[in-house]
């Protein structure tokens, strides 16, 4: 049951990777002009980027680890195919 629920949440994890891509230019902007970050250091944005990407990769590895034998992702049909 947990496998199917986690497969259902996989698109949200994909959005974490997209958020990580946005954090890189934000980190550069915070480095160049610190007042735009409202007190946050620029390296905090870099750490968030690494955290988002690390979480997404860890989630995928964990999902592959708990996959029951012979089970396939039931929600694969709702994602775009890479043809």
Short mmCIF file of N, CA, C and O in Angstrom, two decimals:
data_model
loop_
_atom_site.label_atom_id
_atom_site.label_comp_id
_atom_site.label_asym_id
_atom_site.label_seq_id
_atom_site.Cartn_x
_atom_site.Cartn_y
_atom_site.Cartn_z
N UNK A 1 0.82 -1.19 0.00
CA UNK A 1 0.00 0.00 0.00
C UNK A 1 0.87 1.26 0.00
O UNK A 1 0.59 2.22 -0.70
N UNK A 2 1.94 1.23 0.80
CA UNK A 2 2.84 2.37 0.87
C UNK A 2 3.48 2.66 -0.49
O UNK A 2 3.62 3.81 -0.89
N UNK A 3 3.81 1.60 -1.22
CA UNK A 3 4.42 1.77 -2.55
C UNK A 3 3.49 2.54 -3.48
O UNK A 3 3.94 3.45 -4.20
N UNK A 4 2.23 2.23 -3.49
CA UNK A 4 1.29 2.89 -4.38
C UNK A 4 1.06 4.35 -3.99
O UNK A 4 0.93 5.22 -4.85
N UNK A 5 1.04 4.63 -2.71
CA UNK A 5 0.89 6.01 -2.26
C UNK A 5 2.12 6.83 -2.63
O UNK A 5 2.00 7.96 -3.11
N UNK A 6 3.30 6.24 -2.45
CA UNK A 6 4.52 6.96 -2.80
C UNK A 6 4.65 7.16 -4.30
O UNK A 6 5.18 8.18 -4.76
N UNK A 7 4.17 6.21 -5.09
CA UNK A 7 4.17 6.39 -6.55
C UNK A 7 3.23 7.53 -6.94
O UNK A 7 3.50 8.26 -7.90
N UNK A 8 2.16 7.67 -6.21
CA UNK A 8 1.20 8.74 -6.51
C UNK A 8 1.82 10.12 -6.22
O UNK A 8 1.49 11.10 -6.89
N UNK A 9 2.72 10.20 -5.27
CA UNK A 9 3.33 11.47 -4.89
C UNK A 9 4.57 11.80 -5.72
O UNK A 9 5.19 12.85 -5.51
N UNK A 10 4.95 10.96 -6.66
CA UNK A 10 6.16 11.17 -7.44
C UNK A 10 6.17 12.49 -8.23
O UNK A 10 7.22 13.12 -8.34
N UNK A 11 5.05 12.98 -8.78
CA UNK A 11 5.10 14.28 -9.49
C UNK A 11 5.50 15.45 -8.58
O UNK A 11 6.15 16.39 -9.04
N UNK A 12 5.15 15.39 -7.32
CA UNK A 12 5.54 16.46 -6.41
C UNK A 12 7.05 16.46 -6.18
O UNK A 12 7.67 17.51 -6.01
N UNK A 13 7.64 15.28 -6.22
CA UNK A 13 9.08 15.17 -6.07
C UNK A 13 9.78 15.73 -7.31
O UNK A 13 10.83 16.35 -7.22
N UNK A 14 9.16 15.54 -8.47
CA UNK A 14 9.69 16.14 -9.69
C UNK A 14 9.68 17.66 -9.62
O UNK A 14 10.55 18.33 -10.17
N UNK A 15 8.69 18.20 -8.95
CA UNK A 15 8.64 19.66 -8.79
C UNK A 15 9.74 20.16 -7.84
O UNK A 15 10.17 21.31 -7.93
N UNK A 16 10.22 19.31 -6.95
CA UNK A 16 11.34 19.70 -6.09
C UNK A 16 12.60 19.90 -6.92
O UNK A 16 13.40 20.79 -6.63
N UNK A 17 12.78 19.10 -7.96
CA UNK A 17 13.93 19.29 -8.84
C UNK A 17 13.78 20.60 -9.61
O UNK A 17 14.76 21.34 -9.78
N UNK A 18 12.58 20.90 -10.05
CA UNK A 18 12.36 22.19 -10.73
C UNK A 18 12.62 23.36 -9.78
O UNK A 18 13.17 24.39 -10.19
N UNK A 19 12.26 23.20 -8.53
CA UNK A 19 12.54 24.26 -7.55
C UNK A 19 14.04 24.41 -7.33
O UNK A 19 14.53 25.53 -7.12
N UNK A 20 14.77 23.31 -7.40
CA UNK A 20 16.22 23.38 -7.25
C UNK A 20 16.86 24.15 -8.40
O UNK A 20 17.82 24.90 -8.21
N UNK A 21 16.31 24.00 -9.60
CA UNK A 21 16.83 24.75 -10.75
C UNK A 21 16.59 26.24 -10.56
O UNK A 21 17.43 27.06 -10.93
N UNK A 22 15.49 26.60 -9.95
CA UNK A 22 15.19 28.02 -9.70
C UNK A 22 16.09 28.58 -8.60
O UNK A 22 16.44 29.77 -8.62
N UNK A 23 16.50 27.76 -7.67
CA UNK A 23 17.32 28.23 -6.56
C UNK A 23 18.71 28.66 -6.99
O UNK A 23 19.33 29.51 -6.33
N UNK A 24 19.23 28.11 -8.08
CA UNK A 24 20.59 28.47 -8.51
C UNK A 24 20.67 29.94 -8.92
O UNK A 24 21.54 30.67 -8.41
N UNK A 25 19.81 30.45 -9.82
CA UNK A 25 19.89 31.90 -10.11
C UNK A 25 19.55 32.77 -8.91
O UNK A 25 20.07 33.88 -8.76
N UNK A 26 18.68 32.26 -8.04
CA UNK A 26 18.35 33.02 -6.84
C UNK A 26 19.56 33.14 -5.93
O UNK A 26 19.79 34.19 -5.30
N UNK A 27 20.36 32.09 -5.87
CA UNK A 27 21.59 32.13 -5.09
C UNK A 27 22.57 33.14 -5.67
O UNK A 27 23.23 33.88 -4.93
N UNK A 28 22.67 33.18 -6.99
CA UNK A 28 23.56 34.16 -7.63
C UNK A 28 23.07 35.57 -7.35
O UNK A 28 23.88 36.47 -7.06
N UNK A 29 21.77 35.78 -7.42
CA UNK A 29 21.22 37.11 -7.14
C UNK A 29 21.48 37.52 -5.68
O UNK A 29 21.79 38.68 -5.40
N UNK A 30 21.37 36.57 -4.77
CA UNK A 30 21.62 36.88 -3.36
C UNK A 30 23.10 37.15 -3.10
O UNK A 30 23.44 37.91 -2.19
N UNK A 31 23.96 36.54 -3.90
CA UNK A 31 25.40 36.81 -3.76
C UNK A 31 25.75 38.19 -4.29
O UNK A 31 26.53 38.92 -3.67
N UNK A 32 25.19 38.55 -5.43
CA UNK A 32 25.50 39.84 -6.06
C UNK A 32 24.87 41.00 -5.30
O UNK A 32 25.50 42.03 -5.08
N UNK A 33 23.62 40.83 -4.90
CA UNK A 33 22.90 41.91 -4.23
C UNK A 33 22.25 41.34 -2.96
O UNK A 33 21.11 40.89 -2.98
N UNK A 34 22.96 41.33 -1.84
CA UNK A 34 22.47 40.66 -0.62
C UNK A 34 21.15 41.20 -0.08
O UNK A 34 20.43 40.48 0.61
N UNK A 35 20.80 42.43 -0.38
CA UNK A 35 19.56 42.98 0.18
C UNK A 35 18.31 42.35 -0.43
O UNK A 35 17.23 42.46 0.13
N UNK A 36 18.43 41.67 -1.58
CA UNK A 36 17.25 41.03 -2.16
C UNK A 36 16.88 39.76 -1.40
O UNK A 36 15.75 39.28 -1.49
N UNK A 37 17.81 39.21 -0.65
CA UNK A 37 17.55 37.97 0.08
C UNK A 37 16.96 38.22 1.46
O UNK A 37 16.62 37.26 2.16
N UNK A 38 16.86 39.46 1.87
CA UNK A 38 16.25 39.83 3.15
C UNK A 38 16.91 39.11 4.33
O UNK A 38 16.25 38.50 5.17
N UNK A 39 18.23 39.16 4.36
CA UNK A 39 18.95 38.62 5.50
C UNK A 39 19.42 37.19 5.37
O UNK A 39 20.16 36.71 6.22
N UNK A 40 19.01 36.49 4.34
CA UNK A 40 19.47 35.11 4.16
C UNK A 40 20.80 35.11 3.41
O UNK A 40 20.94 35.81 2.42
N UNK A 41 21.76 34.35 3.87
CA UNK A 41 23.03 34.28 3.13
C UNK A 41 22.86 33.50 1.82
O UNK A 41 21.98 32.65 1.70
N UNK A 42 23.71 33.80 0.84
CA UNK A 42 23.57 33.16 -0.46
C UNK A 42 23.78 31.66 -0.40
O UNK A 42 23.19 30.90 -1.15
N UNK A 43 24.63 31.21 0.53
CA UNK A 43 24.89 29.78 0.60
C UNK A 43 23.69 28.99 1.12
O UNK A 43 23.61 27.78 0.92
N UNK A 44 22.73 29.64 1.74
CA UNK A 44 21.52 28.94 2.18
C UNK A 44 20.72 28.48 0.96
O UNK A 44 20.13 27.39 0.98
N UNK A 45 20.72 29.27 -0.09
CA UNK A 45 20.01 28.87 -1.30
C UNK A 45 20.72 27.70 -1.99
O UNK A 45 20.07 26.81 -2.54
N UNK A 46 22.04 27.70 -1.94
CA UNK A 46 22.79 26.57 -2.51
C UNK A 46 22.51 25.30 -1.71
O UNK A 46 22.34 24.22 -2.29
N UNK A 47 22.43 25.42 -0.39
CA UNK A 47 22.12 24.25 0.44
C UNK A 47 20.70 23.75 0.16
O UNK A 47 20.45 22.53 0.15
N UNK A 48 19.77 24.66 -0.07
CA UNK A 48 18.41 24.24 -0.43
C UNK A 48 18.40 23.51 -1.76
O UNK A 48 17.68 22.51 -1.92
N UNK A 49 19.20 23.99 -2.71
CA UNK A 49 19.30 23.31 -4.00
C UNK A 49 19.80 21.89 -3.82
O UNK A 49 19.21 20.95 -4.35
N UNK A 50 20.87 21.73 -3.07
CA UNK A 50 21.41 20.40 -2.83
C UNK A 50 20.41 19.52 -2.06
O UNK A 50 20.31 18.32 -2.32
N UNK A 51 19.69 20.12 -1.14
CA UNK A 51 18.69 19.37 -0.38
C UNK A 51 17.54 18.90 -1.25
O UNK A 51 17.10 17.75 -1.13
N UNK A 52 17.04 19.76 -2.13
CA UNK A 52 15.95 19.37 -3.02
C UNK A 52 16.37 18.24 -3.95
O UNK A 52 15.65 17.25 -4.12
N UNK A 53 17.54 18.39 -4.56
CA UNK A 53 18.01 17.36 -5.49
C UNK A 53 18.32 16.06 -4.74
O UNK A 53 17.97 14.97 -5.19
N UNK A 54 18.95 16.18 -3.58
CA UNK A 54 19.25 14.99 -2.78
C UNK A 54 17.99 14.26 -2.33
O UNK A 54 17.93 13.03 -2.34
N UNK A 55 16.99 15.02 -1.94
CA UNK A 55 15.73 14.41 -1.53
C UNK A 55 15.05 13.69 -2.69
O UNK A 55 14.54 12.59 -2.53
N UNK A 56 15.07 14.31 -3.88
CA UNK A 56 14.44 13.69 -5.04
C UNK A 56 15.15 12.41 -5.44
O UNK A 56 14.51 11.40 -5.75
N UNK A 57 16.48 12.42 -5.42
CA UNK A 57 17.23 11.21 -5.76
C UNK A 57 17.02 10.14 -4.70
O UNK A 57 16.80 8.96 -5.01
N UNK A 58 17.06 10.53 -3.43
CA UNK A 58 16.82 9.58 -2.35
C UNK A 58 15.43 8.98 -2.39
O UNK A 58 15.23 7.79 -2.12
N UNK A 59 14.44 9.80 -2.75
CA UNK A 59 13.06 9.32 -2.86
C UNK A 59 12.95 8.27 -3.95
O UNK A 59 12.31 7.23 -3.77
N UNK A 60 13.59 8.52 -5.09
CA UNK A 60 13.55 7.57 -6.20
C UNK A 60 14.25 6.27 -5.82
O UNK A 60 13.75 5.18 -6.13
N UNK A 61 15.39 6.37 -5.16
CA UNK A 61 16.10 5.16 -4.74
C UNK A 61 15.27 4.39 -3.71
O UNK A 61 15.16 3.15 -3.78
N UNK A 62 14.68 5.10 -2.76
CA UNK A 62 13.85 4.43 -1.76
C UNK A 62 12.64 3.75 -2.39
O UNK A 62 12.28 2.64 -2.01
N UNK A 63 12.05 4.42 -3.36
CA UNK A 63 10.89 3.84 -4.03
C UNK A 63 11.27 2.57 -4.79
O UNK A 63 10.52 1.61 -4.82
N UNK A 64 12.44 2.58 -5.41
CA UNK A 64 12.92 1.39 -6.08
C UNK A 64 13.25 0.28 -5.09
O UNK A 64 13.12 -0.91 -5.40
N UNK A 65 13.67 0.66 -3.90
CA UNK A 65 14.04 -0.31 -2.88
C UNK A 65 12.82 -1.03 -2.30
O UNK A 65 12.88 -2.22 -2.00
N UNK A 66 11.70 -0.32 -2.13
CA UNK A 66 10.51 -0.93 -1.52
C UNK A 66 9.53 -1.49 -2.55
O UNK A 66 8.46 -1.94 -2.17
N UNK A 67 9.88 -1.44 -3.83
CA UNK A 67 8.98 -1.95 -4.85
C UNK A 67 8.77 -3.44 -4.65
O UNK A 67 9.73 -4.21 -4.58
N UNK A 68 7.52 -3.88 -4.56
CA UNK A 68 7.26 -5.31 -4.42
C UNK A 68 7.71 -6.07 -5.67
O UNK A 68 7.71 -5.52 -6.76
N UNK A 69 8.09 -7.33 -5.52
CA UNK A 69 8.53 -8.11 -6.67
C UNK A 69 7.42 -8.21 -7.73
O UNK A 69 6.28 -8.55 -7.41
N UNK A 70 7.75 -7.88 -8.95
CA UNK A 70 6.80 -7.98 -10.05
C UNK A 70 5.85 -6.80 -10.18
O UNK A 70 5.04 -6.77 -11.09
N UNK A 71 5.95 -5.82 -9.30
CA UNK A 71 5.04 -4.67 -9.37
C UNK A 71 5.63 -3.60 -10.28
O UNK A 71 6.84 -3.41 -10.35
N UNK A 72 4.76 -2.92 -10.96
CA UNK A 72 5.16 -1.80 -11.81
C UNK A 72 4.50 -0.54 -11.28
O UNK A 72 3.54 -0.60 -10.50
N UNK A 73 5.00 0.59 -11.69
CA UNK A 73 4.44 1.87 -11.26
C UNK A 73 3.04 2.01 -11.86
O UNK A 73 2.89 2.09 -13.07
N UNK A 74 1.99 2.02 -11.04
CA UNK A 74 0.63 2.08 -11.57
C UNK A 74 0.28 3.45 -12.16
O UNK A 74 -0.69 3.57 -12.90
N UNK A 75 1.06 4.46 -11.86
CA UNK A 75 0.75 5.80 -12.34
C UNK A 75 1.64 6.21 -13.50
O UNK A 75 1.64 7.37 -13.89
N UNK A 76 2.39 5.27 -14.06
CA UNK A 76 3.27 5.59 -15.19
C UNK A 76 2.47 6.03 -16.42
O UNK A 76 2.95 6.82 -17.22
N UNK A 77 1.27 5.54 -16.55
CA UNK A 77 0.47 5.90 -17.74
C UNK A 77 0.04 7.36 -17.72
O UNK A 77 -0.35 7.89 -18.75
N UNK A 78 0.09 8.01 -16.58
CA UNK A 78 -0.30 9.41 -16.50
C UNK A 78 0.86 10.37 -16.76
O UNK A 78 0.65 11.57 -16.86
N UNK A 79 2.08 9.84 -16.81
CA UNK A 79 3.23 10.68 -17.08
C UNK A 79 3.54 10.68 -18.55
O UNK A 79 3.16 9.77 -19.29
N UNK A 80 4.26 11.70 -18.99
CA UNK A 80 4.67 11.76 -20.38
C UNK A 80 5.67 10.66 -20.67
O UNK A 80 6.55 10.38 -19.87
N UNK A 81 5.56 10.08 -21.83
CA UNK A 81 6.54 9.06 -22.21
C UNK A 81 7.71 9.74 -22.90
O UNK A 81 7.57 10.74 -23.57
N UNK A 82 8.89 9.18 -22.73
CA UNK A 82 10.09 9.75 -23.34
C UNK A 82 10.41 8.96 -24.61
O UNK A 82 11.31 8.14 -24.64
N UNK A 83 9.66 9.22 -25.65
CA UNK A 83 9.87 8.49 -26.91
C UNK A 83 10.76 9.26 -27.82
O UNK A 83 10.91 10.37 -27.88
#
